[in-house]
């Protein structure tokens, strides 16, 4: 139960963090990125999705290592690299430069799913999907707002994300205070 709760917490935390980045970036993009790279703007949500799945796959990989299933981590990482190359080559002609971003997203998403299925074979881990529904919806709204480049929608996404973070902190205030006292 503890590990299931932690995986669900990490899942939601990554979503909220990446959503926050996605909501702030439109206002800072021109300051952080040279104009000659402006075409990369639409790659950001895809690559943030890849980061999310990479982080979740690494979290599950650490469970595999703790359970002495290190061979599985090596094999799945190699399979992911092969998958990334194959998807990239398949998509390069039809979608051009987006092939790199999409292949990275697809390969890390598959790595996450495979490791989740693999771990469930020997370890009863359960994702609390209902708890992730709101952060997922906010993330999808934020992706839409980011791509449409409407500042009001991006700001609304940021406010929804901040409200969700405040709600999660309030709902878990006892654990947060206990953690702060213990480590403070």
PDB file of C-alpha atoms in Angstrom:
ATOM      1  CA  UNK A   1       0.000   0.000   0.000  1.00  0.00           C
ATOM      2  CA  UNK A   2       2.801   2.386   0.882  1.00  0.00           C
ATOM      3  CA  UNK A   3       4.515   1.955  -2.486  1.00  0.00           C
ATOM      4  CA  UNK A   4       1.212   2.277  -4.344  1.00  0.00           C
ATOM      5  CA  UNK A   5       0.495   5.532  -2.489  1.00  0.00           C
ATOM      6  CA  UNK A   6       3.989   6.826  -3.226  1.00  0.00           C
ATOM      7  CA  UNK A   7       3.777   5.970  -6.941  1.00  0.00           C
ATOM      8  CA  UNK A   8       0.383   7.709  -7.143  1.00  0.00           C
ATOM      9  CA  UNK A   9       1.757  10.731  -5.271  1.00  0.00           C
ATOM     10  CA  UNK A  10       4.781  10.930  -7.577  1.00  0.00           C
ATOM     11  CA  UNK A  11       2.479  10.570 -10.606  1.00  0.00           C
ATOM     12  CA  UNK A  12       0.327  13.520  -9.501  1.00  0.00           C
ATOM     13  CA  UNK A  13       3.342  15.577  -8.384  1.00  0.00           C
ATOM     14  CA  UNK A  14       5.062  15.176 -11.764  1.00  0.00           C
ATOM     15  CA  UNK A  15       1.837  16.129 -13.526  1.00  0.00           C
ATOM     16  CA  UNK A  16       1.392  19.271 -11.427  1.00  0.00           C
ATOM     17  CA  UNK A  17       5.032  20.279 -11.814  1.00  0.00           C
ATOM     18  CA  UNK A  18       5.089  19.808 -15.585  1.00  0.00           C
ATOM     19  CA  UNK A  19       1.734  21.565 -15.919  1.00  0.00           C
ATOM     20  CA  UNK A  20       3.173  24.501 -13.988  1.00  0.00           C
ATOM     21  CA  UNK A  21       6.148  24.638 -16.354  1.00  0.00           C
ATOM     22  CA  UNK A  22       3.794  24.482 -19.322  1.00  0.00           C
ATOM     23  CA  UNK A  23       1.701  27.338 -17.922  1.00  0.00           C
ATOM     24  CA  UNK A  24       4.642  29.625 -17.140  1.00  0.00           C
ATOM     25  CA  UNK A  25       6.674  28.960 -20.280  1.00  0.00           C
ATOM     26  CA  UNK A  26       4.495  30.909 -22.763  1.00  0.00           C
ATOM     27  CA  UNK A  27       5.191  34.081 -20.793  1.00  0.00           C
ATOM     28  CA  UNK A  28       8.938  33.382 -20.543  1.00  0.00           C
ATOM     29  CA  UNK A  29       9.618  31.579 -23.843  1.00  0.00           C
ATOM     30  CA  UNK A  30      10.785  34.649 -25.762  1.00  0.00           C
ATOM     31  CA  UNK A  31      13.088  35.623 -22.878  1.00  0.00           C
ATOM     32  CA  UNK A  32      14.621  32.166 -22.540  1.00  0.00           C
ATOM     33  CA  UNK A  33      14.823  31.032 -26.164  1.00  0.00           C
ATOM     34  CA  UNK A  34      16.374  32.822 -29.114  1.00  0.00           C
ATOM     35  CA  UNK A  35      13.954  33.757 -31.924  1.00  0.00           C
ATOM     36  CA  UNK A  36      15.773  31.453 -34.337  1.00  0.00           C
ATOM     37  CA  UNK A  37      14.401  28.538 -32.271  1.00  0.00           C
ATOM     38  CA  UNK A  38      10.785  29.741 -32.230  1.00  0.00           C
ATOM     39  CA  UNK A  39       9.706  26.662 -34.229  1.00  0.00           C
ATOM     40  CA  UNK A  40      10.554  24.547 -31.179  1.00  0.00           C
ATOM     41  CA  UNK A  41       7.636  26.092 -29.248  1.00  0.00           C
ATOM     42  CA  UNK A  42       5.176  23.351 -30.204  1.00  0.00           C
ATOM     43  CA  UNK A  43       7.645  20.595 -29.337  1.00  0.00           C
ATOM     44  CA  UNK A  44       7.572  21.598 -25.670  1.00  0.00           C
ATOM     45  CA  UNK A  45       4.301  19.865 -24.644  1.00  0.00           C
ATOM     46  CA  UNK A  46       5.382  16.675 -26.406  1.00  0.00           C
ATOM     47  CA  UNK A  47       8.785  16.702 -24.704  1.00  0.00           C
ATOM     48  CA  UNK A  48       7.233  17.516 -21.318  1.00  0.00           C
ATOM     49  CA  UNK A  49       5.003  14.470 -21.797  1.00  0.00           C
ATOM     50  CA  UNK A  50       8.126  12.440 -22.557  1.00  0.00           C
ATOM     51  CA  UNK A  51       9.741  13.819 -19.375  1.00  0.00           C
ATOM     52  CA  UNK A  52       6.695  12.771 -17.390  1.00  0.00           C
ATOM     53  CA  UNK A  53       6.809   9.189 -18.651  1.00  0.00           C
ATOM     54  CA  UNK A  54      10.587   9.073 -18.271  1.00  0.00           C
ATOM     55  CA  UNK A  55      10.280  10.101 -14.626  1.00  0.00           C
ATOM     56  CA  UNK A  56       7.522   7.596 -13.969  1.00  0.00           C
ATOM     57  CA  UNK A  57       9.478   4.830 -15.713  1.00  0.00           C
ATOM     58  CA  UNK A  58      12.515   5.699 -13.564  1.00  0.00           C
ATOM     59  CA  UNK A  59      10.339   5.537 -10.442  1.00  0.00           C
ATOM     60  CA  UNK A  60       9.133   2.076 -11.427  1.00  0.00           C
ATOM     61  CA  UNK A  61      12.695   1.135 -12.386  1.00  0.00           C
ATOM     62  CA  UNK A  62      13.815   1.922  -8.849  1.00  0.00           C
ATOM     63  CA  UNK A  63      11.165  -0.503  -7.559  1.00  0.00           C
ATOM     64  CA  UNK A  64      12.544  -3.151  -9.929  1.00  0.00           C
ATOM     65  CA  UNK A  65      16.051  -2.542  -8.619  1.00  0.00           C
ATOM     66  CA  UNK A  66      14.865  -2.708  -4.999  1.00  0.00           C
ATOM     67  CA  UNK A  67      13.204  -6.059  -5.804  1.00  0.00           C
ATOM     68  CA  UNK A  68      16.455  -7.303  -7.400  1.00  0.00           C
ATOM     69  CA  UNK A  69      15.034  -7.318 -10.944  1.00  0.00           C
ATOM     70  CA  UNK A  70      17.965  -5.381 -12.402  1.00  0.00           C
ATOM     71  CA  UNK A  71      18.093  -7.417 -15.613  1.00  0.00           C
ATOM     72  CA  UNK A  72      14.581  -6.208 -16.427  1.00  0.00           C
ATOM     73  CA  UNK A  73      15.713  -2.577 -16.075  1.00  0.00           C
ATOM     74  CA  UNK A  74      18.558  -3.127 -18.550  1.00  0.00           C
ATOM     75  CA  UNK A  75      16.405  -5.019 -21.033  1.00  0.00           C
ATOM     76  CA  UNK A  76      13.543  -2.518 -20.948  1.00  0.00           C
ATOM     77  CA  UNK A  77      15.897   0.436 -21.302  1.00  0.00           C
ATOM     78  CA  UNK A  78      17.487  -1.179 -24.363  1.00  0.00           C
ATOM     79  CA  UNK A  79      14.052  -1.993 -25.817  1.00  0.00           C
ATOM     80  CA  UNK A  80      13.088   1.654 -25.302  1.00  0.00           C
ATOM     81  CA  UNK A  81      16.128   2.862 -27.225  1.00  0.00           C
ATOM     82  CA  UNK A  82      15.326   0.507 -30.126  1.00  0.00           C
ATOM     83  CA  UNK A  83      11.673   1.607 -30.046  1.00  0.00           C
ATOM     84  CA  UNK A  84      12.707   5.268 -30.082  1.00  0.00           C
ATOM     85  CA  UNK A  85      14.911   4.772 -33.139  1.00  0.00           C
ATOM     86  CA  UNK A  86      12.282   2.699 -34.982  1.00  0.00           C
ATOM     87  CA  UNK A  87       9.432   5.152 -34.340  1.00  0.00           C
ATOM     88  CA  UNK A  88      11.684   8.068 -35.263  1.00  0.00           C
ATOM     89  CA  UNK A  89      12.629   6.494 -38.588  1.00  0.00           C
ATOM     90  CA  UNK A  90       9.001   5.589 -39.347  1.00  0.00           C
ATOM     91  CA  UNK A  91       7.754   9.103 -38.636  1.00  0.00           C
ATOM     92  CA  UNK A  92      10.631  11.168 -40.006  1.00  0.00           C
ATOM     93  CA  UNK A  93       9.271  11.477 -43.530  1.00  0.00           C
ATOM     94  CA  UNK A  94       5.583  12.058 -42.654  1.00  0.00           C
ATOM     95  CA  UNK A  95       6.022  14.563 -39.798  1.00  0.00           C
ATOM     96  CA  UNK A  96       9.607  15.774 -40.152  1.00  0.00           C
ATOM     97  CA  UNK A  97      11.313  17.174 -37.078  1.00  0.00           C
ATOM     98  CA  UNK A  98       8.345  16.238 -34.870  1.00  0.00           C
ATOM     99  CA  UNK A  99       9.447  12.619 -35.303  1.00  0.00           C
ATOM    100  CA  UNK A 100      12.162  13.127 -32.689  1.00  0.00           C
ATOM    101  CA  UNK A 101       9.751  14.510 -30.086  1.00  0.00           C
ATOM    102  CA  UNK A 102       6.975  12.011 -30.789  1.00  0.00           C
ATOM    103  CA  UNK A 103       9.306   8.995 -30.826  1.00  0.00           C
ATOM    104  CA  UNK A 104      10.714  10.047 -27.461  1.00  0.00           C
ATOM    105  CA  UNK A 105       7.220  10.405 -26.007  1.00  0.00           C
ATOM    106  CA  UNK A 106       6.044   7.074 -27.424  1.00  0.00           C
ATOM    107  CA  UNK A 107       9.114   5.139 -26.268  1.00  0.00           C
ATOM    108  CA  UNK A 108       9.002   6.483 -22.690  1.00  0.00           C
ATOM    109  CA  UNK A 109       5.234   5.936 -22.476  1.00  0.00           C
ATOM    110  CA  UNK A 110       5.724   2.317 -23.558  1.00  0.00           C
ATOM    111  CA  UNK A 111       8.584   1.915 -21.070  1.00  0.00           C
ATOM    112  CA  UNK A 112       6.342   3.182 -18.264  1.00  0.00           C
ATOM    113  CA  UNK A 113       3.474   0.866 -19.252  1.00  0.00           C
ATOM    114  CA  UNK A 114       5.739  -2.160 -19.633  1.00  0.00           C
ATOM    115  CA  UNK A 115       7.401  -1.618 -16.262  1.00  0.00           C
ATOM    116  CA  UNK A 116       4.032  -1.095 -14.580  1.00  0.00           C
ATOM    117  CA  UNK A 117       2.731  -4.384 -16.029  1.00  0.00           C
ATOM    118  CA  UNK A 118       6.008  -6.148 -15.193  1.00  0.00           C
ATOM    119  CA  UNK A 119       6.008  -4.971 -11.577  1.00  0.00           C
ATOM    120  CA  UNK A 120       2.388  -5.999 -11.106  1.00  0.00           C
ATOM    121  CA  UNK A 121       3.363  -9.600 -11.900  1.00  0.00           C
ATOM    122  CA  UNK A 122       5.339  -9.915  -8.672  1.00  0.00           C
ATOM    123  CA  UNK A 123       4.343  -6.871  -6.630  1.00  0.00           C
ATOM    124  CA  UNK A 124       0.747  -5.716  -6.023  1.00  0.00           C
ATOM    125  CA  UNK A 125       1.063  -2.069  -7.049  1.00  0.00           C
ATOM    126  CA  UNK A 126      -2.101  -0.084  -7.761  1.00  0.00           C
ATOM    127  CA  UNK A 127      -2.343   3.338  -9.344  1.00  0.00           C
ATOM    128  CA  UNK A 128      -5.027   5.534  -7.793  1.00  0.00           C
ATOM    129  CA  UNK A 129      -6.391   6.790 -11.099  1.00  0.00           C
ATOM    130  CA  UNK A 130      -9.265   8.767  -9.559  1.00  0.00           C
ATOM    131  CA  UNK A 131      -6.791  10.943  -7.673  1.00  0.00           C
ATOM    132  CA  UNK A 132      -4.959  11.679 -10.912  1.00  0.00           C
ATOM    133  CA  UNK A 133      -8.079  12.590 -12.915  1.00  0.00           C
ATOM    134  CA  UNK A 134      -8.077  16.289 -11.994  1.00  0.00           C
ATOM    135  CA  UNK A 135      -4.337  16.864 -12.604  1.00  0.00           C
ATOM    136  CA  UNK A 136      -4.649  15.022 -15.949  1.00  0.00           C
ATOM    137  CA  UNK A 137      -7.601  17.220 -16.977  1.00  0.00           C
ATOM    138  CA  UNK A 138      -5.729  20.370 -15.945  1.00  0.00           C
ATOM    139  CA  UNK A 139      -2.666  19.187 -17.896  1.00  0.00           C
ATOM    140  CA  UNK A 140      -4.751  18.540 -21.031  1.00  0.00           C
ATOM    141  CA  UNK A 141      -6.401  21.959 -20.712  1.00  0.00           C
ATOM    142  CA  UNK A 142      -2.969  23.538 -20.242  1.00  0.00           C
ATOM    143  CA  UNK A 143      -1.577  21.799 -23.337  1.00  0.00           C
ATOM    144  CA  UNK A 144      -4.506  23.132 -25.338  1.00  0.00           C
ATOM    145  CA  UNK A 145      -4.020  26.632 -23.905  1.00  0.00           C
ATOM    146  CA  UNK A 146      -0.273  26.477 -24.609  1.00  0.00           C
ATOM    147  CA  UNK A 147      -0.701  25.384 -28.227  1.00  0.00           C
ATOM    148  CA  UNK A 148      -3.429  27.955 -28.974  1.00  0.00           C
ATOM    149  CA  UNK A 149      -1.181  30.653 -27.460  1.00  0.00           C
ATOM    150  CA  UNK A 150      -4.045  32.419 -25.710  1.00  0.00           C
ATOM    151  CA  UNK A 151      -2.608  34.153 -22.629  1.00  0.00           C
ATOM    152  CA  UNK A 152      -5.958  34.217 -20.804  1.00  0.00           C
ATOM    153  CA  UNK A 153      -6.352  30.444 -21.193  1.00  0.00           C
ATOM    154  CA  UNK A 154      -2.743  29.823 -20.164  1.00  0.00           C
ATOM    155  CA  UNK A 155      -3.303  31.972 -17.069  1.00  0.00           C
ATOM    156  CA  UNK A 156      -6.522  30.058 -16.315  1.00  0.00           C
ATOM    157  CA  UNK A 157      -4.580  26.784 -16.596  1.00  0.00           C
ATOM    158  CA  UNK A 158      -1.968  28.144 -14.204  1.00  0.00           C
ATOM    159  CA  UNK A 159      -4.643  29.204 -11.710  1.00  0.00           C
ATOM    160  CA  UNK A 160      -6.319  25.778 -11.912  1.00  0.00           C
ATOM    161  CA  UNK A 161      -2.953  24.096 -11.375  1.00  0.00           C
ATOM    162  CA  UNK A 162      -2.162  26.300  -8.373  1.00  0.00           C
ATOM    163  CA  UNK A 163      -5.624  25.648  -6.916  1.00  0.00           C
ATOM    164  CA  UNK A 164      -5.065  21.904  -7.319  1.00  0.00           C
ATOM    165  CA  UNK A 165      -1.663  22.154  -5.621  1.00  0.00           C
ATOM    166  CA  UNK A 166      -3.220  24.096  -2.725  1.00  0.00           C
ATOM    167  CA  UNK A 167      -5.999  21.516  -2.429  1.00  0.00           C
ATOM    168  CA  UNK A 168      -3.511  18.624  -2.384  1.00  0.00           C
ATOM    169  CA  UNK A 169      -1.355  20.388   0.206  1.00  0.00           C
ATOM    170  CA  UNK A 170      -4.410  21.111   2.359  1.00  0.00           C
ATOM    171  CA  UNK A 171      -5.696  17.541   2.064  1.00  0.00           C
ATOM    172  CA  UNK A 172      -2.266  16.181   3.024  1.00  0.00           C
ATOM    173  CA  UNK A 173      -1.342  18.861   5.560  1.00  0.00           C
ATOM    174  CA  UNK A 174      -0.847  16.378   8.414  1.00  0.00           C
ATOM    175  CA  UNK A 175       1.716  14.357   6.445  1.00  0.00           C
ATOM    176  CA  UNK A 176       3.419  17.520   5.183  1.00  0.00           C
ATOM    177  CA  UNK A 177       3.709  18.950   8.706  1.00  0.00           C
ATOM    178  CA  UNK A 178       4.992  15.627  10.024  1.00  0.00           C
ATOM    179  CA  UNK A 179       7.596  15.531   7.245  1.00  0.00           C
ATOM    180  CA  UNK A 180       8.667  19.142   7.889  1.00  0.00           C
ATOM    181  CA  UNK A 181       8.994  18.578  11.641  1.00  0.00           C
ATOM    182  CA  UNK A 182      10.970  15.390  11.080  1.00  0.00           C
ATOM    183  CA  UNK A 183      13.344  16.951   8.549  1.00  0.00           C
ATOM    184  CA  UNK A 184      13.312  20.547   9.796  1.00  0.00           C
TER     185      UNK A 184
END
